[in-house]
Coordinates of C-alpha atoms in Angstrom, one line a residue:
Chain P
M1 CA 70.3 43.8 19.1
A2 CA 67.6 41.8 20.6
P3 CA 66.4 38.6 18.8
R4 CA 63.4 39.2 16.5
I5 CA 60.4 37.0 16.9
I6 CA 57.2 37.0 14.9
V7 CA 54.0 35.4 16.3
I8 CA 51.2 34.5 13.9
D9 CA 47.9 33.2 15.2
D10 CA 44.3 34.1 14.3
E11 CA 43.5 34.1 18.0
N12 CA 44.4 37.6 19.2
I13 CA 44.9 36.4 22.8
V14 CA 47.6 34.0 21.7
C15 CA 49.4 36.8 20.0
Q16 CA 49.1 39.2 22.9
M17 CA 50.1 36.8 25.7
S18 CA 53.1 35.4 23.7
K19 CA 54.2 39.0 23.0
R20 CA 54.0 40.0 26.7
V21 CA 55.8 37.0 28.0
L22 CA 58.5 37.0 25.3
E23 CA 59.1 40.7 25.5
Q24 CA 59.7 40.2 29.2
E25 CA 62.5 37.8 28.2
G26 CA 64.0 40.7 26.3
Y27 CA 63.0 39.7 22.7
Q28 CA 61.6 42.1 20.1
V29 CA 58.2 40.6 19.2
E30 CA 55.8 41.3 16.3
T31 CA 52.4 39.7 16.2
Y32 CA 50.0 39.1 13.3
V33 CA 46.3 37.9 13.5
D34 CA 46.1 37.9 9.7
S35 CA 48.4 35.3 8.2
T36 CA 48.3 36.9 4.8
E37 CA 49.8 40.1 6.2
A38 CA 52.3 38.0 8.2
L39 CA 53.5 36.3 5.0
E40 CA 54.1 39.6 3.3
R41 CA 56.0 40.8 6.4
I42 CA 58.2 37.7 6.3
K43 CA 59.0 38.2 2.6
T44 CA 60.6 41.5 3.4
T45 CA 61.9 41.1 6.9
P46 CA 64.0 38.2 8.4
F47 CA 63.2 37.0 11.9
D48 CA 65.1 34.8 14.2
V49 CA 62.2 32.7 15.4
V50 CA 58.7 32.3 13.8
I51 CA 55.9 31.1 16.1
T52 CA 52.9 30.2 14.0
D53 CA 49.5 28.5 14.3
F54 CA 48.9 25.6 12.0
K55 CA 45.3 26.0 10.9
M56 CA 44.5 29.5 9.7
E57 CA 42.3 31.1 7.2
N58 CA 43.8 31.8 3.7
V59 CA 47.5 31.3 4.5
S60 CA 48.2 28.2 6.7
G61 CA 51.1 27.5 9.1
M62 CA 52.6 25.1 6.5
D63 CA 52.6 28.0 3.9
I64 CA 54.5 30.2 6.4
L65 CA 56.9 27.3 7.2
R66 CA 57.7 26.7 3.5
E67 CA 58.2 30.4 2.9
V68 CA 60.6 30.8 5.8
N69 CA 62.6 27.6 4.9
Q70 CA 63.0 28.9 1.4
R71 CA 64.1 32.4 2.3
Y72 CA 65.9 32.1 5.6
P73 CA 67.6 28.7 6.3
H74 CA 68.7 29.9 9.8
T75 CA 65.3 31.0 11.0
R76 CA 63.7 28.5 13.4
V77 CA 59.9 27.8 13.1
I78 CA 57.8 26.7 16.1
M79 CA 54.3 25.4 15.2
L80 CA 51.2 25.7 17.4
T81 CA 48.1 23.7 16.8
A82 CA 44.7 23.2 18.4
Y83 CA 44.4 19.6 17.4
A84 CA 47.6 17.8 16.7
T85 CA 47.3 14.7 14.5
L86 CA 50.2 12.5 13.4
D87 CA 49.7 13.6 9.8
T88 CA 50.2 17.3 10.5
A89 CA 53.2 16.5 12.7
I90 CA 54.8 14.4 10.0
D91 CA 54.1 17.0 7.3
A92 CA 55.6 19.7 9.5
L93 CA 58.7 17.6 10.4
R94 CA 59.3 17.0 6.7
E95 CA 59.5 20.7 6.2
K96 CA 62.2 21.1 8.9
I97 CA 60.2 22.4 11.7
Y98 CA 62.1 23.2 14.9
D99 CA 59.4 22.5 17.5
F100 CA 55.7 21.5 17.7
F101 CA 53.3 22.7 20.5
P102 CA 49.9 21.3 20.9
K103 CA 47.3 23.7 22.3
P104 CA 46.8 24.5 25.2
V105 CA 50.3 25.8 25.0
K106 CA 52.5 25.8 28.2
I107 CA 54.1 29.2 28.1
D108 CA 57.2 28.2 30.1
E109 CA 57.9 25.4 27.6
L110 CA 57.4 27.9 24.8
K111 CA 59.9 30.3 26.4
K112 CA 62.4 27.4 26.8
A113 CA 61.9 26.3 23.2
V114 CA 62.5 29.9 21.9
K115 CA 65.7 30.1 24.0
R116 CA 66.8 26.7 22.7
A117 CA 66.1 27.7 19.1
L118 CA 68.1 30.9 19.4
D119 CA 71.0 29.1 21.1
T120 CA 71.2 26.4 18.4
R121 CA 71.1 28.8 15.4
Chain Q
M1 CA -15.2 -7.4 -4.3
T2 CA -12.4 -6.9 -6.8
I3 CA -13.0 -5.0 -10.0
K4 CA -12.1 -8.0 -12.1
K5 CA -14.8 -10.1 -10.3
R6 CA -17.3 -7.3 -10.7
I7 CA -16.7 -7.0 -14.5
F8 CA -16.9 -10.8 -14.8
L9 CA -20.3 -10.8 -13.0
A10 CA -21.6 -8.0 -15.2
I11 CA -20.6 -9.8 -18.3
A12 CA -22.1 -13.0 -17.0
V13 CA -25.5 -11.3 -16.3
Q14 CA -25.4 -9.7 -19.8
A15 CA -24.6 -13.1 -21.4
V16 CA -27.4 -14.9 -19.6
M17 CA -29.9 -12.2 -20.6
I18 CA -28.8 -12.3 -24.2
L19 CA -29.0 -16.1 -24.2
M20 CA -32.5 -15.9 -22.8
V21 CA -33.5 -13.5 -25.5
C22 CA -32.1 -15.8 -28.1
I23 CA -34.0 -18.8 -26.8
F24 CA -37.1 -16.9 -26.5
S25 CA -36.8 -15.6 -30.1
Y26 CA -36.0 -19.1 -31.4
M27 CA -39.1 -20.4 -29.7
A28 CA -41.3 -17.6 -31.0
F29 CA -40.1 -18.1 -34.6
R30 CA -40.6 -21.9 -34.3
N31 CA -44.1 -21.3 -33.0
M32 CA -44.8 -18.9 -35.9
L33 CA -43.4 -21.4 -38.4
S34 CA -45.6 -24.2 -37.1
K35 CA -48.6 -21.8 -37.2
L36 CA -47.9 -21.0 -40.8
Q37 CA -47.7 -24.7 -41.6
T38 CA -51.0 -25.3 -39.9
I39 CA -52.6 -22.4 -41.8
E40 CA -51.2 -23.8 -45.1
R41 CA -52.8 -27.2 -44.3
I42 CA -56.1 -25.6 -43.3
D43 CA -56.0 -23.6 -46.5
D44 CA -55.4 -26.8 -48.4
L45 CA -58.3 -28.5 -46.6
N46 CA -60.5 -25.6 -47.4
I47 CA -59.8 -25.8 -51.1
S48 CA -60.4 -29.6 -51.1
L49 CA -63.7 -29.1 -49.3
L50 CA -64.7 -26.5 -51.9
E51 CA -63.8 -28.9 -54.7
M52 CA -65.8 -31.7 -52.9
R53 CA -68.7 -29.4 -52.8
K54 CA -68.3 -28.6 -56.5
A55 CA -68.5 -32.3 -57.3
E56 CA -71.6 -32.5 -55.0
K57 CA -73.1 -29.6 -56.9
N58 CA -72.5 -31.3 -60.2
Y59 CA -74.2 -34.4 -58.9
F60 CA -77.3 -32.5 -58.0
L61 CA -77.3 -30.6 -61.3
Y62 CA -76.6 -33.4 -63.6
K63 CA -77.5 -36.4 -61.4
D64 CA -74.0 -37.7 -62.2
V65 CA -73.1 -40.6 -59.9
N66 CA -69.5 -40.2 -60.8
S67 CA -69.5 -36.7 -59.4
L68 CA -70.9 -38.0 -56.1
E69 CA -68.3 -40.7 -56.0
E70 CA -65.6 -38.1 -56.6
A71 CA -67.0 -36.0 -53.7
I72 CA -66.9 -39.0 -51.4
T73 CA -63.3 -39.8 -52.4
R74 CA -62.2 -36.2 -51.8
G75 CA -64.1 -36.1 -48.5
E76 CA -62.6 -39.3 -47.2
D77 CA -59.1 -38.1 -48.2
R78 CA -59.8 -34.9 -46.3
Y79 CA -61.1 -36.8 -43.3
G80 CA -57.7 -38.3 -42.7
K81 CA -56.1 -34.8 -43.1
I82 CA -58.3 -33.4 -40.4
Q83 CA -57.3 -36.2 -38.1
A84 CA -53.7 -35.4 -38.8
L85 CA -54.4 -31.7 -38.0
E86 CA -56.1 -32.6 -34.7
G87 CA -53.0 -34.6 -33.8
Y88 CA -50.8 -31.6 -34.6
G89 CA -51.4 -30.4 -31.1
D90 CA -50.7 -26.8 -31.8
T91 CA -54.2 -26.0 -33.1
L92 CA -56.1 -23.2 -31.6
N93 CA -59.4 -24.9 -31.0
P94 CA -59.6 -28.7 -30.9
Q95 CA -63.4 -28.7 -30.6
A96 CA -63.8 -26.9 -33.9
Y97 CA -61.7 -29.5 -35.6
E98 CA -63.7 -32.3 -33.9
K99 CA -66.9 -30.7 -35.0
L100 CA -65.5 -30.3 -38.6
R101 CA -64.5 -34.0 -38.6
D102 CA -67.9 -35.1 -37.2
N103 CA -69.7 -33.0 -39.7
L104 CA -67.6 -34.4 -42.5
E105 CA -68.3 -37.9 -41.3
L106 CA -72.0 -37.2 -41.3
Y107 CA -71.7 -35.6 -44.7
L108 CA -69.9 -38.7 -46.0
Q109 CA -72.5 -41.0 -44.5
K110 CA -75.2 -39.1 -46.2
A111 CA -73.3 -39.1 -49.5
R112 CA -72.8 -42.9 -49.2
S113 CA -76.4 -43.6 -48.4
L114 CA -77.4 -41.3 -51.3
L115 CA -75.2 -43.4 -53.6
Q116 CA -76.8 -46.6 -52.4
E117 CA -80.4 -45.4 -52.4
Q118 CA -81.1 -44.4 -55.9
T119 CA -84.2 -42.4 -54.8
P120 CA -83.4 -40.1 -52.0
P121 CA -86.2 -38.7 -49.6
P122 CA -87.7 -35.4 -50.7
N123 CA -85.8 -33.0 -48.3
Y124 CA -82.6 -34.9 -48.6
E125 CA -81.0 -32.7 -51.1
L126 CA -81.6 -29.5 -49.1
E127 CA -80.4 -31.2 -45.9
F128 CA -77.3 -32.5 -47.6
R129 CA -76.5 -29.2 -49.2
N130 CA -76.9 -27.4 -45.9
L131 CA -74.6 -29.8 -44.2
G132 CA -72.0 -29.2 -47.0
H133 CA -72.4 -25.5 -46.6
S134 CA -71.9 -25.6 -42.8
L135 CA -68.8 -27.7 -43.5
T136 CA -67.1 -25.1 -45.7
A137 CA -68.3 -22.3 -43.4
L138 CA -66.7 -24.0 -40.4
S139 CA -63.5 -24.6 -42.3
E140 CA -63.3 -20.9 -43.3
T141 CA -63.9 -19.8 -39.7
I142 CA -61.1 -22.0 -38.5
L143 CA -58.8 -20.6 -41.2
R144 CA -59.7 -17.0 -40.2
T145 CA -59.2 -17.6 -36.5
E146 CA -55.8 -19.2 -37.1
R147 CA -54.7 -16.2 -39.2
E148 CA -55.8 -13.8 -36.6
D149 CA -53.9 -15.9 -34.0
I150 CA -50.7 -15.8 -35.9
N151 CA -51.0 -12.0 -36.3
K152 CA -51.3 -11.8 -32.5
I153 CA -48.3 -14.0 -32.0
I154 CA -46.1 -11.9 -34.4
H155 CA -47.1 -8.7 -32.7
A156 CA -46.5 -10.1 -29.2
S157 CA -43.1 -11.5 -30.3
I158 CA -42.0 -8.1 -31.8
I159 CA -43.0 -6.3 -28.6
R160 CA -41.2 -8.8 -26.3
L161 CA -38.1 -8.8 -28.5
I162 CA -37.8 -5.0 -28.5
G163 CA -38.7 -4.9 -24.8
S164 CA -35.9 -7.3 -23.8
L165 CA -33.4 -5.7 -26.1
G166 CA -34.3 -2.4 -24.3
V167 CA -33.8 -4.0 -20.9
I168 CA -30.4 -5.3 -22.0
F169 CA -29.5 -1.8 -23.4
L170 CA -30.5 -0.2 -20.1
L171 CA -28.5 -2.7 -18.1
Q172 CA -25.5 -2.1 -20.3
L173 CA -25.8 1.7 -19.6
L174 CA -26.2 1.0 -15.9
F175 CA -23.1 -1.3 -15.7
G176 CA -21.1 1.2 -17.8
H177 CA -22.0 4.1 -15.5
Y178 CA -21.3 2.0 -12.4
F179 CA -17.9 0.9 -13.6
F180 CA -17.0 4.4 -14.8
K181 CA -17.9 5.7 -11.3
V182 CA -16.0 3.0 -9.4
V183 CA -12.8 3.2 -11.6
N184 CA -12.9 7.0 -11.7
Q185 CA -13.3 7.3 -7.9
E186 CA -10.4 4.8 -7.3
L187 CA -8.2 6.6 -9.9
N188 CA -8.9 9.9 -8.3
R189 CA -7.9 8.5 -4.9
L190 CA -4.7 7.0 -6.4
Q191 CA -3.9 10.3 -8.0
W192 CA -4.4 12.1 -4.6
L193 CA -2.2 9.5 -3.0
M194 CA 0.6 10.0 -5.6
Q195 CA 0.4 13.8 -5.0
M196 CA 0.7 13.3 -1.3
I197 CA 3.7 11.0 -1.7
S198 CA 5.4 13.3 -4.2
S199 CA 4.9 16.3 -1.9
G200 CA 6.5 14.3 0.9
K201 CA 3.3 13.9 3.1
I202 CA 3.7 10.2 3.4
H203 CA 2.3 10.0 6.9
E204 CA -0.8 12.0 6.1
A205 CA -1.6 9.8 3.1
V206 CA -3.8 6.9 4.4
T207 CA -5.2 3.9 2.5
N208 CA -7.6 1.2 3.6
E209 CA -5.7 -1.3 5.7
V210 CA -7.4 -4.1 3.7
P211 CA -7.6 -3.1 0.0
H212 CA -10.8 -4.1 -1.6
N213 CA -9.9 -3.9 -5.3
E214 CA -6.9 -3.9 -7.6
I215 CA -6.5 -0.1 -7.8
Q216 CA -6.6 0.1 -4.0
M217 CA -4.0 -2.7 -3.9
A218 CA -1.8 -0.7 -6.3
G219 CA -2.3 2.4 -4.1
K220 CA -1.4 0.5 -1.0
A221 CA 1.7 -1.0 -2.7
L222 CA 2.7 2.5 -3.8
L223 CA 2.3 3.9 -0.3
D224 CA 4.2 1.0 1.3
M225 CA 7.0 1.5 -1.2
A226 CA 7.1 5.2 -0.5
R227 CA 7.2 4.6 3.3
E228 CA 9.9 2.0 2.9
L229 CA 11.9 4.4 0.8
D230 CA 11.4 7.1 3.3
K231 CA 12.4 4.8 6.1
R232 CA 15.6 3.9 4.2
E233 CA 16.3 7.5 3.4
Q234 CA 16.0 8.3 7.1
E235 CA 18.3 5.4 8.0
L236 CA 20.8 6.6 5.4
F237 CA 20.5 10.1 6.8
Q238 CA 21.2 8.8 10.3
A239 CA 24.1 6.8 9.0
K240 CA 25.5 9.9 7.3
K241 CA 25.1 11.7 10.5
L242 CA 27.0 9.0 12.4
A243 CA 29.7 9.2 9.8
S244 CA 29.9 13.0 10.3
I245 CA 30.3 12.5 14.0
G246 CA 34.0 11.8 13.3
V247 CA 34.2 15.1 11.6
L248 CA 32.2 16.6 14.4
I249 CA 34.6 15.4 17.1
A250 CA 37.6 16.8 15.3
G251 CA 35.6 20.0 14.9
V252 CA 34.7 20.2 18.5
A253 CA 38.3 19.5 19.5
H254 CA 39.5 22.4 17.3
E255 CA 36.7 24.8 18.1
L256 CA 36.9 24.3 21.8
G257 CA 40.7 23.9 21.7
N258 CA 41.2 27.5 20.7
P259 CA 39.3 29.3 23.5
L260 CA 40.7 26.7 26.0
N261 CA 44.2 27.6 24.8
N262 CA 43.4 31.2 25.2
I263 CA 42.3 30.8 28.7
A264 CA 45.4 28.7 29.5
M265 CA 47.7 31.3 28.0
L266 CA 45.9 34.1 29.8
G267 CA 46.3 32.2 33.1
Q268 CA 49.9 31.4 32.6
A269 CA 50.9 34.9 31.4
Y270 CA 48.9 36.4 34.3
M271 CA 50.9 34.4 36.8
S272 CA 54.2 34.9 35.0
I273 CA 53.9 38.7 34.8
Y274 CA 51.6 39.2 37.8
D275 CA 54.0 41.6 39.6
M276 CA 54.2 43.9 36.6
L277 CA 50.4 44.2 36.1
G278 CA 48.4 47.1 37.2
D279 CA 44.8 46.8 38.6
E280 CA 43.2 47.8 35.3
E281 CA 45.4 45.2 33.4
K282 CA 44.4 42.5 35.8
K283 CA 40.7 43.3 35.2
T284 CA 41.4 43.1 31.4
F285 CA 43.0 39.7 31.9
M286 CA 40.0 38.4 33.8
G287 CA 37.6 40.0 31.3
D288 CA 39.3 38.2 28.5
V289 CA 39.1 34.9 30.4
L290 CA 35.3 35.5 30.8
N291 CA 35.0 36.3 27.1
Q292 CA 36.6 33.0 26.2
T293 CA 34.3 31.1 28.5
E294 CA 31.3 32.8 26.8
R295 CA 32.8 31.7 23.5
I296 CA 32.9 28.1 24.7
Q297 CA 29.3 28.5 26.0
K298 CA 28.1 29.7 22.6
I299 CA 29.8 26.7 20.9
I300 CA 28.2 24.3 23.3
L301 CA 24.7 25.9 22.7
K302 CA 25.1 25.6 18.9
L303 CA 26.2 22.1 19.4
L304 CA 23.1 21.4 21.4
D305 CA 21.0 23.0 18.7
F306 CA 22.6 20.8 16.2
S307 CA 22.1 17.6 18.2
R308 CA 18.6 18.4 19.5
Q309 CA 16.9 17.4 16.2
K310 CA 13.7 19.3 17.2
K311 CA 10.8 18.2 15.1
P312 CA 9.5 21.3 13.2
E313 CA 6.0 22.5 14.3
L314 CA 4.5 23.1 10.9
E315 CA 2.0 25.9 10.1
N316 CA 1.0 27.5 6.8
Y317 CA 2.8 30.7 5.9
H318 CA 3.1 32.8 2.8
P319 CA 6.8 32.4 1.7
L320 CA 7.1 36.2 1.4
E321 CA 6.1 36.7 5.0
I322 CA 8.9 34.3 6.2
V323 CA 11.5 35.9 3.9
N324 CA 10.5 39.4 5.0
R325 CA 10.8 38.5 8.7
G326 CA 14.3 37.3 8.0
V327 CA 15.2 40.3 5.9
E328 CA 14.1 42.7 8.7
L329 CA 16.7 41.1 11.0
V330 CA 19.6 41.6 8.7
A331 CA 18.4 44.9 7.2
N332 CA 20.9 46.9 9.4
Q333 CA 23.8 44.7 8.5
L334 CA 22.9 45.1 4.8
K335 CA 23.1 48.8 5.1
I336 CA 26.4 48.8 7.0
S337 CA 27.9 46.4 4.5
N338 CA 26.7 48.5 1.6
I339 CA 24.7 45.7 0.0
K340 CA 21.7 46.3 -2.1
L341 CA 18.9 43.7 -1.7
H342 CA 16.7 42.7 -4.6
L343 CA 13.6 40.7 -3.6
N344 CA 11.6 39.0 -6.4
A345 CA 8.6 36.9 -5.7
D346 CA 6.4 35.1 -8.3
E347 CA 2.7 35.8 -8.2
P348 CA 0.7 33.9 -7.0
L349 CA 2.7 31.8 -4.5
P350 CA 1.4 28.8 -2.7
M351 CA 1.5 28.8 1.1
I352 CA 4.4 26.8 2.6
Q353 CA 4.2 24.5 5.5
V354 CA 7.0 25.4 7.8
D355 CA 8.2 26.0 11.4
A356 CA 8.6 29.7 11.0
P357 CA 11.4 30.4 13.5
Q358 CA 13.4 27.5 12.1
I359 CA 13.1 28.5 8.5
E360 CA 13.8 32.2 9.5
Q361 CA 17.0 30.9 11.2
V362 CA 18.0 29.2 7.9
L363 CA 17.3 32.3 5.8
I364 CA 19.2 34.5 8.2
N365 CA 22.1 32.1 8.1
L366 CA 22.2 32.2 4.3
M367 CA 21.8 36.0 4.2
V368 CA 24.6 36.5 6.8
N369 CA 26.9 34.1 4.8
A370 CA 26.1 36.2 1.7
I371 CA 26.9 39.4 3.5
Q372 CA 30.2 38.0 4.8
A373 CA 31.0 36.9 1.2
M374 CA 30.8 40.5 0.1
P375 CA 33.1 42.5 2.4
Q376 CA 33.3 45.3 -0.3
G377 CA 29.6 45.4 -0.7
G378 CA 27.5 44.2 -3.6
E379 CA 24.1 42.9 -4.5
M380 CA 22.0 40.2 -2.8
Y381 CA 19.1 38.6 -4.6
I382 CA 16.3 36.7 -3.0
D383 CA 14.1 34.9 -5.5
I384 CA 10.9 33.1 -4.6
A385 CA 9.7 30.9 -7.4
S386 CA 6.2 29.5 -7.7
P387 CA 6.5 25.8 -8.4
P388 CA 4.6 23.7 -11.0
P389 CA 1.7 21.9 -9.2
G390 CA 2.8 19.2 -6.9
E391 CA 6.4 20.5 -6.6
Q392 CA 8.1 22.5 -3.9
V393 CA 8.5 26.2 -3.5
I394 CA 12.1 27.4 -4.1
I395 CA 13.6 30.3 -2.2
A396 CA 17.0 31.2 -3.6
V397 CA 19.6 33.5 -1.9
R398 CA 22.2 34.7 -4.3
D399 CA 25.2 37.0 -3.7
T400 CA 27.8 38.6 -5.9
G401 CA 30.5 37.8 -3.5
R402 CA 33.8 35.8 -3.8
G403 CA 32.2 32.4 -4.3
I404 CA 33.1 29.1 -2.9
P405 CA 36.1 27.1 -4.2
R406 CA 35.0 23.9 -6.0
E407 CA 37.1 21.6 -3.9
I408 CA 35.3 22.6 -0.7
L409 CA 31.8 22.9 -2.1
A410 CA 31.0 19.3 -1.1
N411 CA 32.0 19.9 2.5
I412 CA 30.2 23.1 3.3
F413 CA 27.2 21.4 5.0
D414 CA 29.5 19.3 7.2
P415 CA 29.4 20.2 10.9
F416 CA 32.3 22.4 12.0
F417 CA 33.4 23.0 8.4
S418 CA 34.2 26.7 8.3
T419 CA 36.2 29.0 6.1
K420 CA 35.7 31.9 8.5
G421 CA 38.4 31.1 11.0
T422 CA 37.5 32.4 14.4
K423 CA 34.4 34.2 13.0
G424 CA 32.4 31.1 12.5
T425 CA 31.6 27.8 14.3
G426 CA 31.1 25.8 11.1
L427 CA 27.7 24.8 12.4
G428 CA 25.4 27.3 10.6
L429 CA 25.0 25.5 7.3
S430 CA 24.9 22.0 8.8
V431 CA 22.1 23.1 11.2
S432 CA 20.3 24.7 8.2
Y433 CA 20.7 21.5 6.3
G434 CA 19.2 19.6 9.2
I435 CA 16.2 22.0 9.5
V436 CA 15.4 21.9 5.8
K437 CA 15.7 18.1 5.7
E438 CA 13.3 17.8 8.6
H439 CA 10.8 19.9 6.7
G440 CA 10.9 17.4 3.9
G441 CA 12.7 19.9 1.7
E442 CA 16.2 20.3 0.2
I443 CA 19.0 22.8 0.3
T444 CA 21.5 23.0 -2.5
V445 CA 24.3 25.3 -3.4
S446 CA 25.9 26.4 -6.6
S447 CA 28.9 28.7 -6.8
E448 CA 31.2 30.2 -9.3
W449 CA 34.6 30.7 -7.8
E450 CA 36.4 33.9 -8.6
G451 CA 33.8 36.5 -7.8
K452 CA 30.7 35.4 -9.6
G453 CA 28.9 34.7 -6.4
T454 CA 27.1 31.9 -4.7
T455 CA 23.4 30.7 -4.8
F456 CA 21.8 28.7 -2.0
S457 CA 18.4 27.3 -2.9
I458 CA 15.9 26.0 -0.4
K459 CA 13.1 23.8 -1.6
L460 CA 10.1 23.7 0.8
P461 CA 6.9 21.7 0.5
A462 CA 3.8 23.7 -0.4
A463 CA 0.8 23.5 1.9
A464 CA -2.3 21.6 0.9
E465 CA -4.3 23.0 -2.1
K466 CA -6.6 25.6 -0.6
G467 CA -4.0 28.2 0.3
A468 CA -3.0 29.2 -3.3

């Protein structure tokens, strides 16, 4: 069964582009623009890799990260953010984040990171 | 001249006049007193002369030498008194006294010779008696004239006293009226100045560059103070703005970062899956890229709006007119969103001095925020409250939406602060804040979290009096 990946970002284009590129790599990809819906989905369904934006309305990337860590210790979380500051990076690392991508995201790097995440599970 | 100096001068003039009246009255009374003394003496003289003549009559009746001697003694005594009277200086008619004295002297001479010559000539008695008669007549005339004179003096004194008191009274009235006018005029001006300051029209309020009196000085000090405060407030406002530049830059980074990332991802994906894309899909990719550049363009335009700090071009409008113009533009959105609008305006409302497009922009902003706060529909209230005189008109936009959490209430006017994610730039309220501030007004927010709604109130300065 193909690895399951969830992409959460309130920018629809990020979701769509990630989905297309990652699906081409043979993964099964779900995308969510609304982070609240994504959180509900995560609660019921385990994913292998979670790619989430940091700053979102209502439910933030940190909320998603905490939820995943609590429920699925083997799931890897990759965080995307439009403005990376040291504080957000440190906070995210404390919560056992797998990787951290500042925007604009380099898709090749992202693909490699996903592959690495799946390999090291 | 200062008001203090003017009051001092008026008091000095009054005091000098009262002093003059006092001196004049004192002199008049003294004069009357001396006149009365003179009259008393003349009266005395008159009685003595009559007694002298009584002795003279006795002599002629009884040929009594003793009586004649008595008459001479009395006459001599009186002679000295007349001289004293003449020397008194204040007598009405010195010639009359002189004549009286001369006649008395002649009378005494005749009396003495009568005493010596035992046998007087035949007509001597008649002559002597006539002389005596003229003597008393003259004395009585003098007495009468002096009495008439003192009457005149008393009359004249009374008239002069009343007259000068009248003049002082009139002067008093005149000074009173003058000071009332001056002080009233200055106080009115001061009041006007205070109203101008309190309604924020500091630069329209003008005072004399060189204040002429104390109230004008107070007015100038007040205006200087208001201007200084205004200057400091503006400096503070600028400082706050500078402080928010940090927030602004972070905001710009985030706001522009997202569309840039979108473009970057579109480009990378496009290249990476190019072979698999059909013509239509390629078009969609490029269309998305263009949409993202438009998004960036919009952000930049808003940013320019924010930084431009355009001075509002003020004109007088009825508050309802401005509100209605704004409402027209969101009417359709209200309908779609199933929101009922309640518009309440006090009657009568003063005109407001505003840049109409700018204030409309603010109102639309607040109304759109309200609409977005009620995704399930609801009620929107716009209340326009007539202010007490001298205060600002309040336009309040209230919704029954989800409200604003207390912890972010303080930040909502910060540039790029947004709770709307990709739907907002976070510039709307900060631009509105800037516009209202530039109008000399104020924008405030109060909100009950958990669905009791939010109220934004704009205070705007009323136009000058006439447009009520």
